[in-house]
Amino acid sequence: MSLSTFIRVLIRNWWLIVLATALTVGSTAVFVLLQKPVYQASTIVELKPSVVLEDPNQILNTINALTRRNVINTIARKATSMSMHEEVAREMGVPVEAVLSARVQTITPPETNLIEVRAQSTDPAFAAAVANIVAQQMLGQDYEKVISMEVIDPAMPPTSPIAPQPVRLLTLGLIFGLILGVAFALMEHALSILRSGIDILDDKPLILQQPALSSVEATAPAQHKTSSEK
């Protein structure tokens, strides 16, 4: 299909493109309106050698362990364990399912000794409370007194949700609607060509019958002439 033909197909079936786009964007808008906003709160915990260490070798070993990040990753993994969820639930006086619904996550930024604790909820205050209590529970764990932790950025109730994202979803809906409309336009063009081919095949027997009729008409006068000569 040439570019000019493609453009003519789109112009001829513009209503299909508009209809598909309107339906897609409209359904996306309804979906966004029906979704509850989800908020995410985060707190940051710093890991460092304990101040009670006096032996330089112990301090050096602790720094090396933090540099290898195996200690940081272990602590971060324990922060999302089921036992941690149960401790947080007891501290807050809520069911464990409520804490599990907060989707607690831990992020360990590279080249740092930091652990970011994230929690999500439709209630911004609840999300902040879960993140802060998880961080406090991390501080209360015993790491053989060689590592100390400190909350350097406590979680605050967020003011803006992370989901849904109306602009992003509506943009995707618009793009998908345009693609769907173009696909419908091309499909309609293909069906019209197919219908034209079927109509030609249906008319072909009539065309083939016309010479036969002409030969019959031509034979009739000849027979009449022969009979008159006799």
PDB file of C-alpha atoms in Angstrom:
ATOM      1  CA  MET A   1       0.000   0.000   0.000  1.00  0.00           C
ATOM      2  CA  SER A   2       1.405   3.366  -1.036  1.00  0.00           C
ATOM      3  CA  LEU A   3       1.504   6.355   1.277  1.00  0.00           C
ATOM      4  CA  SER A   4      -1.124   8.222  -0.726  1.00  0.00           C
ATOM      5  CA  THR A   5      -3.478   5.234  -0.534  1.00  0.00           C
ATOM      6  CA  PHE A   6      -2.858   4.927   3.192  1.00  0.00           C
ATOM      7  CA  ILE A   7      -3.729   8.596   3.723  1.00  0.00           C
ATOM      8  CA  ARG A   8      -6.903   8.276   1.620  1.00  0.00           C
ATOM      9  CA  VAL A   9      -7.961   5.254   3.680  1.00  0.00           C
ATOM     10  CA  LEU A  10      -7.498   7.210   6.903  1.00  0.00           C
ATOM     11  CA  ILE A  11      -9.420  10.204   5.585  1.00  0.00           C
ATOM     12  CA  ARG A  12     -12.277   8.052   4.298  1.00  0.00           C
ATOM     13  CA  ASN A  13     -12.560   6.197   7.631  1.00  0.00           C
ATOM     14  CA  TRP A  14     -11.847   9.128   9.944  1.00  0.00           C
ATOM     15  CA  TRP A  15     -14.977   8.386  11.962  1.00  0.00           C
ATOM     16  CA  LEU A  16     -13.636   4.959  12.929  1.00  0.00           C
ATOM     17  CA  ILE A  17     -10.441   6.528  14.255  1.00  0.00           C
ATOM     18  CA  VAL A  18     -12.354   9.169  16.218  1.00  0.00           C
ATOM     19  CA  LEU A  19     -14.771   6.601  17.631  1.00  0.00           C
ATOM     20  CA  ALA A  20     -12.031   4.181  18.737  1.00  0.00           C
ATOM     21  CA  THR A  21     -10.017   6.996  20.321  1.00  0.00           C
ATOM     22  CA  ALA A  22     -13.026   8.422  22.157  1.00  0.00           C
ATOM     23  CA  LEU A  23     -14.047   5.023  23.528  1.00  0.00           C
ATOM     24  CA  THR A  24     -10.515   4.189  24.678  1.00  0.00           C
ATOM     25  CA  VAL A  25      -9.870   7.547  26.335  1.00  0.00           C
ATOM     26  CA  GLY A  26     -13.320   7.521  27.930  1.00  0.00           C
ATOM     27  CA  SER A  27     -12.902   4.042  29.395  1.00  0.00           C
ATOM     28  CA  THR A  28      -9.449   4.996  30.682  1.00  0.00           C
ATOM     29  CA  ALA A  29     -10.874   8.091  32.366  1.00  0.00           C
ATOM     30  CA  VAL A  30     -13.575   6.010  34.055  1.00  0.00           C
ATOM     31  CA  PHE A  31     -10.929   3.545  35.254  1.00  0.00           C
ATOM     32  CA  VAL A  32      -8.845   6.380  36.729  1.00  0.00           C
ATOM     33  CA  LEU A  33     -11.844   7.879  38.525  1.00  0.00           C
ATOM     34  CA  LEU A  34     -12.775   4.526  40.081  1.00  0.00           C
ATOM     35  CA  GLN A  35      -9.276   3.884  41.453  1.00  0.00           C
ATOM     36  CA  LYS A  36      -8.433   4.848  45.027  1.00  0.00           C
ATOM     37  CA  PRO A  37      -5.281   6.968  45.339  1.00  0.00           C
ATOM     38  CA  VAL A  38      -2.258   5.116  46.718  1.00  0.00           C
ATOM     39  CA  TYR A  39       0.338   6.970  48.798  1.00  0.00           C
ATOM     40  CA  GLN A  40       3.937   5.991  49.447  1.00  0.00           C
ATOM     41  CA  ALA A  41       5.997   7.046  52.464  1.00  0.00           C
ATOM     42  CA  SER A  42       9.684   6.335  52.986  1.00  0.00           C
ATOM     43  CA  THR A  43      12.278   6.650  55.709  1.00  0.00           C
ATOM     44  CA  ILE A  44      16.056   6.349  55.444  1.00  0.00           C
ATOM     45  CA  VAL A  45      18.283   4.456  57.861  1.00  0.00           C
ATOM     46  CA  GLU A  46      22.060   4.883  57.954  1.00  0.00           C
ATOM     47  CA  LEU A  47      24.414   2.050  58.939  1.00  0.00           C
ATOM     48  CA  LYS A  48      27.853   2.772  60.393  1.00  0.00           C
ATOM     49  CA  PRO A  49      30.404   1.212  62.744  1.00  0.00           C
ATOM     50  CA  SER A  50      29.342   1.277  66.366  1.00  0.00           C
ATOM     51  CA  VAL A  51      30.774   4.040  68.538  1.00  0.00           C
ATOM     52  CA  VAL A  52      31.591   1.502  71.268  1.00  0.00           C
ATOM     53  CA  LEU A  53      34.248  -0.131  69.116  1.00  0.00           C
ATOM     54  CA  GLU A  54      37.738   0.719  70.304  1.00  0.00           C
ATOM     55  CA  ASP A  55      39.824  -1.888  68.541  1.00  0.00           C
ATOM     56  CA  PRO A  56      40.960  -0.469  65.163  1.00  0.00           C
ATOM     57  CA  ASN A  57      40.830  -3.954  63.662  1.00  0.00           C
ATOM     58  CA  GLN A  58      37.175  -4.338  64.610  1.00  0.00           C
ATOM     59  CA  ILE A  59      36.380  -0.940  63.139  1.00  0.00           C
ATOM     60  CA  LEU A  60      38.219  -1.844  59.931  1.00  0.00           C
ATOM     61  CA  ASN A  61      36.456  -5.205  59.695  1.00  0.00           C
ATOM     62  CA  THR A  62      33.087  -3.531  60.181  1.00  0.00           C
ATOM     63  CA  ILE A  63      33.833  -0.978  57.465  1.00  0.00           C
ATOM     64  CA  ASN A  64      34.904  -3.767  55.114  1.00  0.00           C
ATOM     65  CA  ALA A  65      31.715  -5.688  55.843  1.00  0.00           C
ATOM     66  CA  LEU A  66      29.621  -2.620  55.069  1.00  0.00           C
ATOM     67  CA  THR A  67      31.608  -2.029  51.892  1.00  0.00           C
ATOM     68  CA  ARG A  68      30.920  -5.570  50.682  1.00  0.00           C
ATOM     69  CA  ARG A  69      27.228  -4.791  51.300  1.00  0.00           C
ATOM     70  CA  ASN A  70      26.413  -8.311  52.453  1.00  0.00           C
ATOM     71  CA  VAL A  71      25.527  -6.951  55.893  1.00  0.00           C
ATOM     72  CA  ILE A  72      23.403  -4.148  54.429  1.00  0.00           C
ATOM     73  CA  ASN A  73      21.541  -6.526  52.130  1.00  0.00           C
ATOM     74  CA  THR A  74      20.911  -8.951  54.998  1.00  0.00           C
ATOM     75  CA  ILE A  75      19.483  -6.232  57.226  1.00  0.00           C
ATOM     76  CA  ALA A  76      17.354  -4.917  54.365  1.00  0.00           C
ATOM     77  CA  ARG A  77      16.012  -8.398  53.666  1.00  0.00           C
ATOM     78  CA  LYS A  78      15.094  -8.951  57.318  1.00  0.00           C
ATOM     79  CA  ALA A  79      13.136  -5.688  57.285  1.00  0.00           C
ATOM     80  CA  THR A  80      10.665  -7.211  54.817  1.00  0.00           C
ATOM     81  CA  SER A  81      10.387 -10.608  56.511  1.00  0.00           C
ATOM     82  CA  MET A  82       7.180 -12.012  57.944  1.00  0.00           C
ATOM     83  CA  SER A  83       8.525 -11.720  61.485  1.00  0.00           C
ATOM     84  CA  MET A  84       9.071  -8.000  60.940  1.00  0.00           C
ATOM     85  CA  HIS A  85       5.498  -7.617  59.683  1.00  0.00           C
ATOM     86  CA  GLU A  86       4.227  -9.378  62.792  1.00  0.00           C
ATOM     87  CA  GLU A  87       6.283  -7.130  65.085  1.00  0.00           C
ATOM     88  CA  VAL A  88       5.020  -4.012  63.329  1.00  0.00           C
ATOM     89  CA  ALA A  89       1.428  -5.260  63.564  1.00  0.00           C
ATOM     90  CA  ARG A  90       1.788  -5.834  67.319  1.00  0.00           C
ATOM     91  CA  GLU A  91       3.341  -2.397  67.759  1.00  0.00           C
ATOM     92  CA  MET A  92       0.535  -0.692  65.839  1.00  0.00           C
ATOM     93  CA  GLY A  93      -2.243  -2.881  67.213  1.00  0.00           C
ATOM     94  CA  VAL A  94      -3.528  -3.832  63.771  1.00  0.00           C
ATOM     95  CA  PRO A  95      -3.918  -7.175  61.971  1.00  0.00           C
ATOM     96  CA  VAL A  96      -0.902  -8.530  60.133  1.00  0.00           C
ATOM     97  CA  GLU A  97      -2.902  -8.357  56.906  1.00  0.00           C
ATOM     98  CA  ALA A  98      -3.049  -4.564  57.231  1.00  0.00           C
ATOM     99  CA  VAL A  99       0.745  -4.369  57.431  1.00  0.00           C
ATOM    100  CA  LEU A 100       1.130  -6.804  54.540  1.00  0.00           C
ATOM    101  CA  SER A 101      -1.154  -4.611  52.436  1.00  0.00           C
ATOM    102  CA  ALA A 102       1.323  -1.756  52.957  1.00  0.00           C
ATOM    103  CA  ARG A 103       3.781  -3.576  50.648  1.00  0.00           C
ATOM    104  CA  VAL A 104       6.882  -2.766  52.670  1.00  0.00           C
ATOM    105  CA  GLN A 105       9.982  -2.511  50.487  1.00  0.00           C
ATOM    106  CA  THR A 106      13.631  -1.800  51.202  1.00  0.00           C
ATOM    107  CA  ILE A 107      15.961  -0.073  48.764  1.00  0.00           C
ATOM    108  CA  THR A 108      19.749  -0.065  49.170  1.00  0.00           C
ATOM    109  CA  PRO A 109      21.197   2.736  47.014  1.00  0.00           C
ATOM    110  CA  PRO A 110      24.554   1.733  45.507  1.00  0.00           C
ATOM    111  CA  GLU A 111      27.781   3.143  46.925  1.00  0.00           C
ATOM    112  CA  THR A 112      26.055   4.092  50.198  1.00  0.00           C
ATOM    113  CA  ASN A 113      25.448   2.633  53.648  1.00  0.00           C
ATOM    114  CA  LEU A 114      21.794   3.627  53.539  1.00  0.00           C
ATOM    115  CA  ILE A 115      18.587   1.598  53.576  1.00  0.00           C
ATOM    116  CA  GLU A 116      15.375   3.221  52.390  1.00  0.00           C
ATOM    117  CA  VAL A 117      12.193   1.722  53.822  1.00  0.00           C
ATOM    118  CA  ARG A 118       9.037   2.277  51.760  1.00  0.00           C
ATOM    119  CA  ALA A 119       5.402   1.590  52.596  1.00  0.00           C
ATOM    120  CA  GLN A 120       2.252   2.120  50.546  1.00  0.00           C
ATOM    121  CA  SER A 121      -1.349   2.608  51.552  1.00  0.00           C
ATOM    122  CA  THR A 122      -4.511   4.424  50.582  1.00  0.00           C
ATOM    123  CA  ASP A 123      -4.089   6.224  53.936  1.00  0.00           C
ATOM    124  CA  PRO A 124      -0.986   8.466  53.853  1.00  0.00           C
ATOM    125  CA  ALA A 125      -0.697   8.550  57.652  1.00  0.00           C
ATOM    126  CA  PHE A 126      -0.783   4.750  57.850  1.00  0.00           C
ATOM    127  CA  ALA A 127       1.922   4.449  55.187  1.00  0.00           C
ATOM    128  CA  ALA A 128       4.200   6.829  57.104  1.00  0.00           C
ATOM    129  CA  ALA A 129       3.551   5.030  60.393  1.00  0.00           C
ATOM    130  CA  VAL A 130       4.429   1.625  58.933  1.00  0.00           C
ATOM    131  CA  ALA A 131       7.678   2.918  57.404  1.00  0.00           C
ATOM    132  CA  ASN A 132       8.746   4.596  60.657  1.00  0.00           C
ATOM    133  CA  ILE A 133       7.931   1.596  62.858  1.00  0.00           C
ATOM    134  CA  VAL A 134       9.826  -0.768  60.539  1.00  0.00           C
ATOM    135  CA  ALA A 135      12.837   1.542  60.829  1.00  0.00           C
ATOM    136  CA  GLN A 136      12.528   1.632  64.625  1.00  0.00           C
ATOM    137  CA  GLN A 137      12.332  -2.156  64.754  1.00  0.00           C
ATOM    138  CA  MET A 138      15.511  -2.317  62.685  1.00  0.00           C
ATOM    139  CA  LEU A 139      17.270  -0.063  65.197  1.00  0.00           C
ATOM    140  CA  GLY A 140      16.254  -2.340  68.058  1.00  0.00           C
ATOM    141  CA  GLN A 141      17.872  -5.452  66.620  1.00  0.00           C
ATOM    142  CA  ASP A 142      21.199  -6.682  67.958  1.00  0.00           C
ATOM    143  CA  TYR A 143      24.064  -6.820  65.486  1.00  0.00           C
ATOM    144  CA  GLU A 144      26.731  -7.848  67.996  1.00  0.00           C
ATOM    145  CA  LYS A 145      27.268  -4.183  68.857  1.00  0.00           C
ATOM    146  CA  VAL A 146      29.519  -3.660  65.857  1.00  0.00           C
ATOM    147  CA  ILE A 147      26.985  -1.805  63.719  1.00  0.00           C
ATOM    148  CA  SER A 148      24.876   1.130  64.766  1.00  0.00           C
ATOM    149  CA  MET A 149      21.900   2.456  62.840  1.00  0.00           C
ATOM    150  CA  GLU A 150      20.259   5.838  62.836  1.00  0.00           C
ATOM    151  CA  VAL A 151      17.138   7.184  61.182  1.00  0.00           C
ATOM    152  CA  ILE A 152      18.328  10.230  59.276  1.00  0.00           C
ATOM    153  CA  ASP A 153      15.106  10.979  57.390  1.00  0.00           C
ATOM    154  CA  PRO A 154      11.876   9.860  59.093  1.00  0.00           C
ATOM    155  CA  ALA A 155       8.781   9.287  56.993  1.00  0.00           C
ATOM    156  CA  MET A 156       6.126  11.972  56.764  1.00  0.00           C
ATOM    157  CA  PRO A 157       2.562  11.482  55.499  1.00  0.00           C
ATOM    158  CA  PRO A 158       2.760  12.093  51.735  1.00  0.00           C
ATOM    159  CA  THR A 159       0.553  14.737  50.193  1.00  0.00           C
ATOM    160  CA  SER A 160       0.398  13.413  46.626  1.00  0.00           C
ATOM    161  CA  PRO A 161      -0.390   9.848  45.531  1.00  0.00           C
ATOM    162  CA  ILE A 162       1.888   7.694  43.414  1.00  0.00           C
ATOM    163  CA  ALA A 163      -1.047   5.961  41.726  1.00  0.00           C
ATOM    164  CA  PRO A 164      -3.087   6.223  39.677  1.00  0.00           C
ATOM    165  CA  GLN A 165      -1.253   8.550  37.290  1.00  0.00           C
ATOM    166  CA  PRO A 166      -4.020  10.226  35.252  1.00  0.00           C
ATOM    167  CA  VAL A 167      -1.803  12.009  32.728  1.00  0.00           C
ATOM    168  CA  ARG A 168       0.235   8.907  31.952  1.00  0.00           C
ATOM    169  CA  LEU A 169      -2.792   6.628  31.706  1.00  0.00           C
ATOM    170  CA  LEU A 170      -4.792   9.040  29.544  1.00  0.00           C
ATOM    171  CA  THR A 171      -1.811   9.528  27.235  1.00  0.00           C
ATOM    172  CA  LEU A 172      -1.439   5.778  26.839  1.00  0.00           C
ATOM    173  CA  GLY A 173      -5.187   5.500  26.244  1.00  0.00           C
ATOM    174  CA  LEU A 174      -4.996   8.161  23.532  1.00  0.00           C
ATOM    175  CA  ILE A 175      -2.096   6.428  21.784  1.00  0.00           C
ATOM    176  CA  PHE A 176      -3.774   3.028  21.998  1.00  0.00           C
ATOM    177  CA  GLY A 177      -7.047   4.495  20.709  1.00  0.00           C
ATOM    178  CA  LEU A 178      -5.335   6.022  17.677  1.00  0.00           C
ATOM    179  CA  ILE A 179      -3.568   2.752  16.885  1.00  0.00           C
ATOM    180  CA  LEU A 180      -6.824   0.844  17.273  1.00  0.00           C
ATOM    181  CA  GLY A 181      -8.664   3.326  15.051  1.00  0.00           C
ATOM    182  CA  VAL A 182      -6.044   3.067  12.303  1.00  0.00           C
ATOM    183  CA  ALA A 183      -6.238  -0.728  12.519  1.00  0.00           C
ATOM    184  CA  PHE A 184     -10.027  -0.582  12.129  1.00  0.00           C
ATOM    185  CA  ALA A 185      -9.678   1.763   9.138  1.00  0.00           C
ATOM    186  CA  LEU A 186      -7.232  -0.582   7.403  1.00  0.00           C
ATOM    187  CA  MET A 187      -9.456  -3.552   8.201  1.00  0.00           C
ATOM    188  CA  GLU A 188     -12.465  -1.797   6.666  1.00  0.00           C
ATOM    189  CA  HIS A 189     -10.401  -1.020   3.556  1.00  0.00           C
ATOM    190  CA  ALA A 190      -9.340  -4.659   3.252  1.00  0.00           C
ATOM    191  CA  LEU A 191     -12.938  -5.833   3.638  1.00  0.00           C
ATOM    192  CA  SER A 192     -14.109  -3.413   0.950  1.00  0.00           C
ATOM    193  CA  ILE A 193     -11.499  -4.800  -1.457  1.00  0.00           C
ATOM    194  CA  LEU A 194     -12.603  -8.325  -0.588  1.00  0.00           C
ATOM    195  CA  ARG A 195     -16.253  -7.453  -1.198  1.00  0.00           C
ATOM    196  CA  SER A 196     -15.358  -5.904  -4.565  1.00  0.00           C
ATOM    197  CA  GLY A 197     -13.554  -9.097  -5.562  1.00  0.00           C
ATOM    198  CA  ILE A 198     -16.565 -11.211  -4.611  1.00  0.00           C
ATOM    199  CA  ASP A 199     -18.882  -8.956  -6.652  1.00  0.00           C
ATOM    200  CA  ILE A 200     -16.636  -9.349  -9.704  1.00  0.00           C
ATOM    201  CA  LEU A 201     -16.683 -13.132  -9.342  1.00  0.00           C
ATOM    202  CA  ASP A 202     -20.481 -13.079  -9.054  1.00  0.00           C
ATOM    203  CA  ASP A 203     -20.798 -11.042 -12.297  1.00  0.00           C
ATOM    204  CA  LYS A 204     -18.333 -13.154 -14.282  1.00  0.00           C
ATOM    205  CA  PRO A 205     -20.796 -15.969 -15.320  1.00  0.00           C
ATOM    206  CA  LEU A 206     -23.150 -13.371 -16.785  1.00  0.00           C
ATOM    207  CA  ILE A 207     -20.334 -11.989 -18.913  1.00  0.00           C
ATOM    208  CA  LEU A 208     -19.415 -15.467 -20.126  1.00  0.00           C
ATOM    209  CA  GLN A 209     -23.017 -16.177 -21.110  1.00  0.00           C
ATOM    210  CA  GLN A 210     -23.315 -13.173 -23.444  1.00  0.00           C
ATOM    211  CA  PRO A 211     -21.230 -14.628 -26.349  1.00  0.00           C
ATOM    212  CA  ALA A 212     -23.285 -17.812 -26.203  1.00  0.00           C
ATOM    213  CA  LEU A 213     -26.481 -15.825 -26.533  1.00  0.00           C
ATOM    214  CA  SER A 214     -25.022 -13.881 -29.443  1.00  0.00           C
ATOM    215  CA  SER A 215     -24.056 -17.101 -31.243  1.00  0.00           C
ATOM    216  CA  VAL A 216     -27.576 -18.436 -30.829  1.00  0.00           C
ATOM    217  CA  GLU A 217     -29.010 -15.223 -32.225  1.00  0.00           C
ATOM    218  CA  ALA A 218     -26.574 -15.382 -35.159  1.00  0.00           C
ATOM    219  CA  THR A 219     -27.450 -19.026 -35.887  1.00  0.00           C
ATOM    220  CA  ALA A 220     -31.189 -18.408 -35.982  1.00  0.00           C
ATOM    221  CA  PRO A 221     -31.180 -16.133 -39.110  1.00  0.00           C
ATOM    222  CA  ALA A 222     -28.835 -18.538 -40.886  1.00  0.00           C
ATOM    223  CA  GLN A 223     -31.203 -21.426 -40.329  1.00  0.00           C
ATOM    224  CA  HIS A 224     -34.135 -19.303 -41.503  1.00  0.00           C
ATOM    225  CA  LYS A 225     -32.266 -18.382 -44.687  1.00  0.00           C
ATOM    226  CA  THR A 226     -31.477 -22.016 -45.463  1.00  0.00           C
ATOM    227  CA  SER A 227     -35.077 -23.072 -45.066  1.00  0.00           C
ATOM    228  CA  SER A 228     -36.278 -20.282 -47.374  1.00  0.00           C
ATOM    229  CA  GLU A 229     -33.839 -21.324 -50.105  1.00  0.00           C
ATOM    230  CA  LYS A 230     -35.235 -24.795 -50.019  1.00  0.00           C
TER     231      LYS A 230
END
